XYZ file of N, CA and C in Angstrom:
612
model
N 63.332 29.901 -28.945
C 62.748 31.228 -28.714
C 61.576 31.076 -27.758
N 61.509 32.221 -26.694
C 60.635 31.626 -25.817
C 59.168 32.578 -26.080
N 57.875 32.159 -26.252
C 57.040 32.778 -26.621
C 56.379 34.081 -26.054
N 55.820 35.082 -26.561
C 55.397 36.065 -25.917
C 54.215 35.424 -24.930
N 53.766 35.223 -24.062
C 52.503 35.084 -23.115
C 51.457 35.850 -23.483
N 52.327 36.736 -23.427
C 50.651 38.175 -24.008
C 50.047 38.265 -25.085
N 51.275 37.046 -26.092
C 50.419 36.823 -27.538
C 49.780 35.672 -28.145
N 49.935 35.021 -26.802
C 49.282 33.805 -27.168
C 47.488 33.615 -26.683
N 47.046 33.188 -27.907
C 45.472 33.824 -27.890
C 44.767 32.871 -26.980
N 44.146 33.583 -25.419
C 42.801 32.593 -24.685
C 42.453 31.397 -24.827
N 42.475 30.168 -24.296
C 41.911 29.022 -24.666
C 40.286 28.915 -24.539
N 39.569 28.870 -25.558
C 38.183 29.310 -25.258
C 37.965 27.639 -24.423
N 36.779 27.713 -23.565
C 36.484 26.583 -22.568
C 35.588 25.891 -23.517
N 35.702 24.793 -23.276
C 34.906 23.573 -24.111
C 33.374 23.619 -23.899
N 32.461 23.644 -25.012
C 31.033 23.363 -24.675
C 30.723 22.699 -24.027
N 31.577 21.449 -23.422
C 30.607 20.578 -22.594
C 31.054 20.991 -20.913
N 32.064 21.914 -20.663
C 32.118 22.794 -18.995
C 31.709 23.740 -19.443
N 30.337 24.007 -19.720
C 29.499 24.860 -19.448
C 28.574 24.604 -17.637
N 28.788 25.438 -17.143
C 28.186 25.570 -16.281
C 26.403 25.297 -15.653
N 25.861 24.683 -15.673
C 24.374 24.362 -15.268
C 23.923 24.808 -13.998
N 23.075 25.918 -14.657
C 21.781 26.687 -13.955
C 21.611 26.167 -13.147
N 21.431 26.435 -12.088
C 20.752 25.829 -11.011
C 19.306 26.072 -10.745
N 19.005 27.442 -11.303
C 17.590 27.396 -11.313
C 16.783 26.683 -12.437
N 17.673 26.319 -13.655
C 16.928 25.684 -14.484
C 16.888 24.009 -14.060
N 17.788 23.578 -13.156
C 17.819 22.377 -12.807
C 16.237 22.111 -11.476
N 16.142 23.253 -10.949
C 14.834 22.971 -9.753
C 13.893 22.937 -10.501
N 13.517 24.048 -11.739
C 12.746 24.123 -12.819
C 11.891 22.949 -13.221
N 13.132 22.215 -13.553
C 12.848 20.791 -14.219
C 13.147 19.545 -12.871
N 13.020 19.802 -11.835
C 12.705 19.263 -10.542
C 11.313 19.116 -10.633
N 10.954 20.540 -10.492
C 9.588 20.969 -10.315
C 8.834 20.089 -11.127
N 8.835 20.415 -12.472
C 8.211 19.968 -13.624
C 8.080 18.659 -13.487
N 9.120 17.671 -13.003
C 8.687 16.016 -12.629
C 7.947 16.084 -11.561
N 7.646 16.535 -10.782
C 6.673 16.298 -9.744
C 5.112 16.870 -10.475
N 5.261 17.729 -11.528
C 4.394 17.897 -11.887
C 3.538 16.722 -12.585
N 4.614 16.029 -13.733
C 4.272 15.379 -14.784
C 3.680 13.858 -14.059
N 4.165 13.534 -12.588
C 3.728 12.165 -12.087
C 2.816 12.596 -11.558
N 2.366 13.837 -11.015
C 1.055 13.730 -10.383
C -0.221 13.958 -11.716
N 0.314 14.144 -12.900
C -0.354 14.706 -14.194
C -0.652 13.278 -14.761
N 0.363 12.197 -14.942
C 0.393 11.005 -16.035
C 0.964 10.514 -15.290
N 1.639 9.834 -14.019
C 2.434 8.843 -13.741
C 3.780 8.715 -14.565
N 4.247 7.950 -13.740
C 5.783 7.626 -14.545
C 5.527 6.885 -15.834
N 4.758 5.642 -15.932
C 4.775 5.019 -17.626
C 4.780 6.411 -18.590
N 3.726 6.843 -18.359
C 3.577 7.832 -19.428
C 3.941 9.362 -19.371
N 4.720 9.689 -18.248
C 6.160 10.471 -18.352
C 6.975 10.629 -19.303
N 7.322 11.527 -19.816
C 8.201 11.786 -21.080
C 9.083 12.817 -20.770
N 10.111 12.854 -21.171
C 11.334 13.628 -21.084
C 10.566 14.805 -21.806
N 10.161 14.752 -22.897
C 9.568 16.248 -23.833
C 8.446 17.278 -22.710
N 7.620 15.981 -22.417
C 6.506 16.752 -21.343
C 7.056 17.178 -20.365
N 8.536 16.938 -19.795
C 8.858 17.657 -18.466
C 9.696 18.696 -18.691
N 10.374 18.789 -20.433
C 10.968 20.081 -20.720
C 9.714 21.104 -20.945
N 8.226 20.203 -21.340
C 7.575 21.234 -21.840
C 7.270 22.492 -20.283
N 6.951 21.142 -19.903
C 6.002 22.055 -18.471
C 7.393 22.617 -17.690
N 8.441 22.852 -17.692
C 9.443 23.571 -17.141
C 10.274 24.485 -18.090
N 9.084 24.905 -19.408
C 9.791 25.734 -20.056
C 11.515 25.901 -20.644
N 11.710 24.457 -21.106
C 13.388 24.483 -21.340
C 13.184 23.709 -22.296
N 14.017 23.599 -23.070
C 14.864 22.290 -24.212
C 14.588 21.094 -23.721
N 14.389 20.391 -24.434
C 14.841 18.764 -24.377
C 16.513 18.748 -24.063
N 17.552 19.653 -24.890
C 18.531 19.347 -24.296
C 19.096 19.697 -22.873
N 18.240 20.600 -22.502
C 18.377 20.992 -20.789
C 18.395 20.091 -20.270
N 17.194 19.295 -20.278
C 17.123 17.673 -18.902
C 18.002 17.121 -19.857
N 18.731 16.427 -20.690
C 19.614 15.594 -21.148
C 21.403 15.960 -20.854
N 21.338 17.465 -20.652
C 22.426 17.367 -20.017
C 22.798 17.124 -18.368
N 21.751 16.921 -18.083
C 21.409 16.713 -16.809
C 21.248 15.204 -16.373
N 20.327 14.660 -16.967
C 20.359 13.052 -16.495
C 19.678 12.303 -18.606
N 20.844 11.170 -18.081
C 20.348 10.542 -19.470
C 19.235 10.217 -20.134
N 17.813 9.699 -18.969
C 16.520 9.248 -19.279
C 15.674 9.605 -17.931
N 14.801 9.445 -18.471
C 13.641 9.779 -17.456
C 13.339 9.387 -15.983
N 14.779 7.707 -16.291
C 14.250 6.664 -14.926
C 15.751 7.760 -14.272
N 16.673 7.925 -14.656
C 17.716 8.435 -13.573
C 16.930 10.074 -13.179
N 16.210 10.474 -14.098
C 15.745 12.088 -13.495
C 14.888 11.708 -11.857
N 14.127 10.575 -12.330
C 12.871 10.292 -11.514
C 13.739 9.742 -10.118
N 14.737 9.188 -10.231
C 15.636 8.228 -9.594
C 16.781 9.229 -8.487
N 16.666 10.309 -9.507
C 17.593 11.761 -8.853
C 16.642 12.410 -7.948
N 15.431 12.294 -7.955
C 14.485 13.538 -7.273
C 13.724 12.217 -6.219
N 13.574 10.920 -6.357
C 13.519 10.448 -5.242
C 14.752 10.047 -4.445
N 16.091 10.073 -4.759
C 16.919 10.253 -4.005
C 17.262 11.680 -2.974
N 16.431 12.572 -3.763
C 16.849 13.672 -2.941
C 16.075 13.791 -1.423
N 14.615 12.717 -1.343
C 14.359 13.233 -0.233
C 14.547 11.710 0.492
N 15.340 10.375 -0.024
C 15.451 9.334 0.706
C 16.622 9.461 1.690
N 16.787 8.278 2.520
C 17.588 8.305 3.865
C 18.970 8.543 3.197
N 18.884 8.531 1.848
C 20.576 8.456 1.750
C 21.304 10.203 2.056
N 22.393 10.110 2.703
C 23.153 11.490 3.169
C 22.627 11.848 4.815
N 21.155 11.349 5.407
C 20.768 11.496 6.616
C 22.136 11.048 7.960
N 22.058 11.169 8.768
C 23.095 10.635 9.864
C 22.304 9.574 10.937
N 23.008 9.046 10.879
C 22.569 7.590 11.658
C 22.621 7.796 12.823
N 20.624 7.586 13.308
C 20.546 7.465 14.324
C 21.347 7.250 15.998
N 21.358 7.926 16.453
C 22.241 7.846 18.142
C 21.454 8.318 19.186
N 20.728 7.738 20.003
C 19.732 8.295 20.569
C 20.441 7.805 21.923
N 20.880 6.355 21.857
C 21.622 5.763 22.883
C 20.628 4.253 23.379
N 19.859 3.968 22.931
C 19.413 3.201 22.785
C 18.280 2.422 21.752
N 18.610 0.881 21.690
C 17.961 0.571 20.039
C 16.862 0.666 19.735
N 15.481 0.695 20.943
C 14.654 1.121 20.713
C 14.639 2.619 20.145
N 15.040 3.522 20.941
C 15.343 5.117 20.064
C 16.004 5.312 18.731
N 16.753 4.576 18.386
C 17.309 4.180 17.218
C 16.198 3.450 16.176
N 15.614 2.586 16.605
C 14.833 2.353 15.404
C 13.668 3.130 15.336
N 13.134 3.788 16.486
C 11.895 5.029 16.353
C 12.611 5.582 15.878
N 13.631 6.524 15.485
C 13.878 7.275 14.199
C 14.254 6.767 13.497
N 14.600 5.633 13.267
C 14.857 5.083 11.714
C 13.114 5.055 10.923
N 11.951 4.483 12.045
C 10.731 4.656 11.304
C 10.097 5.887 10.797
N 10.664 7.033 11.945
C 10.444 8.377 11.575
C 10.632 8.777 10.288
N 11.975 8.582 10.044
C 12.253 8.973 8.657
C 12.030 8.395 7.759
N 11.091 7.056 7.611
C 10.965 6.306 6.365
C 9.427 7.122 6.334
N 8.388 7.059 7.241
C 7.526 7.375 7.595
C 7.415 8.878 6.433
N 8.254 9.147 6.749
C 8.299 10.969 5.917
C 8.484 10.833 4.836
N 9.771 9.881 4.758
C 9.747 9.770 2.755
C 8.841 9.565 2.162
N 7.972 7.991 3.050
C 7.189 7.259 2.173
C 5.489 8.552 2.293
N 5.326 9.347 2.946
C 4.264 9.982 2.637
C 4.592 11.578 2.093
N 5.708 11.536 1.540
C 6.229 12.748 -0.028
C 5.360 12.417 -0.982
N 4.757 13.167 -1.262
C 3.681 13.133 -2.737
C 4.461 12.235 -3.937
N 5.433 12.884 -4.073
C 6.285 12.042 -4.874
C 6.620 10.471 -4.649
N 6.933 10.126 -3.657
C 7.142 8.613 -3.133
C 6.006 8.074 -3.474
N 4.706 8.362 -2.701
C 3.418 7.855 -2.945
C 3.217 7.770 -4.480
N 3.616 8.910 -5.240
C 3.233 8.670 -7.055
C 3.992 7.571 -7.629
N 5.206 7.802 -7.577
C 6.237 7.110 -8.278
C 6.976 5.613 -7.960
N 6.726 5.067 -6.224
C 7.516 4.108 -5.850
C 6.660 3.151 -6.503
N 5.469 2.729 -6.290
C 4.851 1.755 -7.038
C 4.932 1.399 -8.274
N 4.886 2.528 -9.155
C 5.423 2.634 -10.384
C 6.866 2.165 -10.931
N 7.365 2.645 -9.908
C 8.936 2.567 -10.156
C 9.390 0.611 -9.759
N 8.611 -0.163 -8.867
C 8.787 -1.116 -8.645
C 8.094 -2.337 -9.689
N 7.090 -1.448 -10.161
C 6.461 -2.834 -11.288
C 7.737 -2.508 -12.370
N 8.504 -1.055 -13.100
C 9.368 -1.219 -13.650
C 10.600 -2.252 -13.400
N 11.088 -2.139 -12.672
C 12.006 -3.186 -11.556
C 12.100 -4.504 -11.790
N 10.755 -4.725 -12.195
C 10.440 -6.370 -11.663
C 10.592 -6.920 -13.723
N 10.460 -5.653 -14.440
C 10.185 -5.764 -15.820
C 12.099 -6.231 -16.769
N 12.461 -5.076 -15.160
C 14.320 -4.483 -16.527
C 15.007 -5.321 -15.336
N 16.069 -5.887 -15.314
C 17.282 -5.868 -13.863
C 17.824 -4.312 -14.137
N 18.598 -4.352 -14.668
C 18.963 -2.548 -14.963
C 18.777 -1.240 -13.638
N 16.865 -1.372 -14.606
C 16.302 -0.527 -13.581
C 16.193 -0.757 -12.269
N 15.968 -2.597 -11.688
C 16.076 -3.073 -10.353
C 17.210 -2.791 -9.613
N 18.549 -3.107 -9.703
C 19.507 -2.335 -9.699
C 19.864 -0.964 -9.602
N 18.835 0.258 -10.021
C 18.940 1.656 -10.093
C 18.266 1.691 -9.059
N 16.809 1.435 -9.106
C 15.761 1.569 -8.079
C 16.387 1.438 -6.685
N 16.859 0.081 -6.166
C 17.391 -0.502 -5.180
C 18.943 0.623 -4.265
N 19.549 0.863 -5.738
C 20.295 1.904 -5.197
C 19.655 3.139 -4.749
N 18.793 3.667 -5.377
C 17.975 5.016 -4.527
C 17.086 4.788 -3.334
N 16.839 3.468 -3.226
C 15.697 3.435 -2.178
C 16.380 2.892 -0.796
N 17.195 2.249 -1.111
C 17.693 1.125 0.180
C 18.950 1.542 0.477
N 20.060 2.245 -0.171
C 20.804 1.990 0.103
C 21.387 2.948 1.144
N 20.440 4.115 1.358
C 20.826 4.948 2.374
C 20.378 4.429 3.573
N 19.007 3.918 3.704
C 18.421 3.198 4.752
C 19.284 1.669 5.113
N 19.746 1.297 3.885
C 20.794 0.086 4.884
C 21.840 0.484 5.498
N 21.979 1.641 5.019
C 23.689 1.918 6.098
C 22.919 2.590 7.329
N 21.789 3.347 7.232
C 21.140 3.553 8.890
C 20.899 2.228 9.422
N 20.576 1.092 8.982
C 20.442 -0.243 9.681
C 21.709 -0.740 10.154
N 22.634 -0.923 9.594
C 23.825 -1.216 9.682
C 24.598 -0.126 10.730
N 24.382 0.835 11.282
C 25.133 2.070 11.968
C 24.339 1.485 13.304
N 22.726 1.508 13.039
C 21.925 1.087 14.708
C 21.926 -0.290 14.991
N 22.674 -1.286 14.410
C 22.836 -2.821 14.812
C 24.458 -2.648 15.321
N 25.032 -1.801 14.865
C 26.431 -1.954 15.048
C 26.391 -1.476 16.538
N 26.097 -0.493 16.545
C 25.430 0.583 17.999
C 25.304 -0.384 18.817
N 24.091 -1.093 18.936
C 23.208 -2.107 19.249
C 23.740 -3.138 20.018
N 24.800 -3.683 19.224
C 25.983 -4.664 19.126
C 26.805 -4.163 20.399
N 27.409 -3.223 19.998
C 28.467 -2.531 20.929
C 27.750 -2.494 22.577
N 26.832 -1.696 22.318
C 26.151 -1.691 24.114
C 25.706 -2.887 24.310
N 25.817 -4.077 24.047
C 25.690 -5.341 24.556
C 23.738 -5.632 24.399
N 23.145 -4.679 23.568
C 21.752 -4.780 23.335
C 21.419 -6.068 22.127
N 22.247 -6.257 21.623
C 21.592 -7.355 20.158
C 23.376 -8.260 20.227
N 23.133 -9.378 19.582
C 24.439 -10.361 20.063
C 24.855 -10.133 18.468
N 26.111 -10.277 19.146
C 27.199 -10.273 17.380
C 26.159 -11.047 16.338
N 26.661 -10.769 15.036
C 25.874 -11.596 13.846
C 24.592 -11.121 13.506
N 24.206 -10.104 14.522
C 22.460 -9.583 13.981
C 22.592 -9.234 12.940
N 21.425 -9.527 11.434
C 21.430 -8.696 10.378
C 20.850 -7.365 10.276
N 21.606 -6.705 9.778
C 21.216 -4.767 9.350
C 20.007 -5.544 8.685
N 19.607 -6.107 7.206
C 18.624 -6.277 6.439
C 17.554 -6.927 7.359
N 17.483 -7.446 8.371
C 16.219 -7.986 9.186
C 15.443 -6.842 10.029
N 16.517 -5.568 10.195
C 16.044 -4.418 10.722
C 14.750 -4.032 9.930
N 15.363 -3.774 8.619
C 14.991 -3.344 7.412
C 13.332 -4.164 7.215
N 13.293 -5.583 7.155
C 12.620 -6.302 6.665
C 11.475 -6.193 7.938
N 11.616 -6.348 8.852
C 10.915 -5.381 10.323
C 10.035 -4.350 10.724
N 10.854 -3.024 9.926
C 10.453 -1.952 10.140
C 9.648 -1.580 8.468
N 10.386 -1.723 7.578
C 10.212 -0.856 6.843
C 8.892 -1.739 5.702
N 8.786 -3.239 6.136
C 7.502 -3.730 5.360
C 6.416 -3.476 6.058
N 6.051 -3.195 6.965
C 5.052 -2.615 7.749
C 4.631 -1.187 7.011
N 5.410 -0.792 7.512
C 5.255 0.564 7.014
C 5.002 0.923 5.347
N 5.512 0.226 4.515
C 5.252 0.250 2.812
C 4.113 -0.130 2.794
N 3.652 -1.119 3.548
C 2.188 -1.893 3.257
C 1.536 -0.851 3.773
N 1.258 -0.125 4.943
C 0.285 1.013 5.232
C 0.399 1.969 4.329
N 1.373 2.980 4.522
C 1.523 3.936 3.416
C 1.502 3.856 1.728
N 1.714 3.061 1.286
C 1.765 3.317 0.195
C 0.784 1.959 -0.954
N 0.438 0.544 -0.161
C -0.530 -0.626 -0.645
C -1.399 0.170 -0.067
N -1.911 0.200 1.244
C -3.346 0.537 1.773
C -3.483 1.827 1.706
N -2.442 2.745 1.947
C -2.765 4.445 2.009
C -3.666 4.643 3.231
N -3.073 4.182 4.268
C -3.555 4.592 5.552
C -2.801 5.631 6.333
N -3.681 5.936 6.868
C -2.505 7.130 7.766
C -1.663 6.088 9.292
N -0.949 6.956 9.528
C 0.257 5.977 10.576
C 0.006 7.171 11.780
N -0.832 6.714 12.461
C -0.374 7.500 13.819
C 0.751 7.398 14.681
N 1.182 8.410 15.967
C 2.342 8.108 16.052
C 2.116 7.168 17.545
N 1.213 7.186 17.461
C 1.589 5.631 18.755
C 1.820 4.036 17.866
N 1.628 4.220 16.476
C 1.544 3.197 15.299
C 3.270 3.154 15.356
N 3.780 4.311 15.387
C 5.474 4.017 15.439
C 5.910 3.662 16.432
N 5.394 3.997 17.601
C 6.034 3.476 19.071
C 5.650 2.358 19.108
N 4.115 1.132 18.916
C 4.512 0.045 18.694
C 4.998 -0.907 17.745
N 5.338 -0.079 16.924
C 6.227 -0.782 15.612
C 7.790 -0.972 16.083
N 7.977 0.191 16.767
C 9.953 0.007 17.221
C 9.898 -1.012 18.024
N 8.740 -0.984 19.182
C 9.035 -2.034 20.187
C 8.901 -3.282 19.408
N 8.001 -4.072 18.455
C 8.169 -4.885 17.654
C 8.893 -5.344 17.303
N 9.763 -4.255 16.412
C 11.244 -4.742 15.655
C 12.141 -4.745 16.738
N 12.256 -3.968 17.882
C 13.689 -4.685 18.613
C 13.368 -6.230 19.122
N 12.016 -6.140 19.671
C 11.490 -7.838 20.458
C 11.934 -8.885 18.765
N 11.706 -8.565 17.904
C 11.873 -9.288 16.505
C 13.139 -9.688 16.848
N 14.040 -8.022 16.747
C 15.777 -8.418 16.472
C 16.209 -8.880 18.089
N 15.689 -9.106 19.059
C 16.218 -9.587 19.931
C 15.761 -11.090 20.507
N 14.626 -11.754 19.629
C 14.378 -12.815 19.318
C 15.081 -14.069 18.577
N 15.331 -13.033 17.140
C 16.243 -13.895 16.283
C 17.425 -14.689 16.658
């Protein structure tokens, strides 16, 4: 017997495809930028960032498991990862915007609060070293890896150059000003920093 359709009762949708707010998700965006410029990350708490964004504890938990992936989600949102790799047409222009854009992350209120923080954690868990490393580097190594390949191709840097020496070049300079010393970076500070790192990568 083949069943009526019209009498067979709605499948109600499962509690866990419930749909998530999007305004309650910036909410509690917000609220972590609040809570690190308030207490830092050690003493960050999942409760204090439902408090100050007016939601549940189970709001941020359906959202990210602990505090290090929330913190880990909102500095991914403004790191190199998803950016498009530099093409300027040459490697000097290529690595002046690769510094450009580290330059910007690393002076986000947020970067400045949390990366230091986030790196003595690092050095404490592998776990977290491993998490960290994925939010911080791994968008910026594939921009290293896109402007050596570049690089490569126009006959500017010889087969075998490393993407990570780009990296180790440009971007320890720049961590040590911005975020150890908290100096400001003028921008003739980036024009002789690129010329640096290509004379570096065309040394090696």
């Amino acid at each position: 017997m083949t069943s009526d359709p019209a009498a067979t009762p709605a499948r109600r949708r499962p509690a866990g495809a419930a749909v998530l707010r999007e305004d309650v998700t910036e909410a509690i965006r917000e609220a972590v930028v609040g809570e690190l410029a308030a207490v830092g990350f050690a003493r960050m708490s999942i409760e204090g960032v439902a408090r100050r964004a007016g939601v549940g504890k189970t709001a941020v938990y359906r959202r990210w498991k602990s505090k290090l992936h929330l913190v880990l989600d909102l500095v991914g949102a403004f790191a190199a990862d998803g950016l498009p790799v530099p093409s300027t047409g040459s490697l000097y222009g290529d690595v002046r915007a690769l510094l450009e854009v580290t330059t910007h992350v690393l002076r986000h209120p947020v970067a400045s609060a949390v990366i230091p923080d986030l790196l003595v954690e690092a050095a404490r868990n592998p776990e977290i070293a491993d998490a960290v490393r994925g939010a911080l580097l791994d968008g910026q190594r594939r921009m290293a890896e896109g402007i050596v390949s570049e690089a490569v191709a126009r006959g500017e840097l010889p087969e075998g150059t490393c993407p990570d020496r780009t990296l180790d070049l440009a971007i320890g300079p720049l961590y040590w000003r911005q975020v150890v010393v908290r100096d400001t970076v003028p921008k003739d500070y980036l024009d002789d920093l690129a010329r640096s790192v290509v004379a570096g990568l065309r040394a090696a």
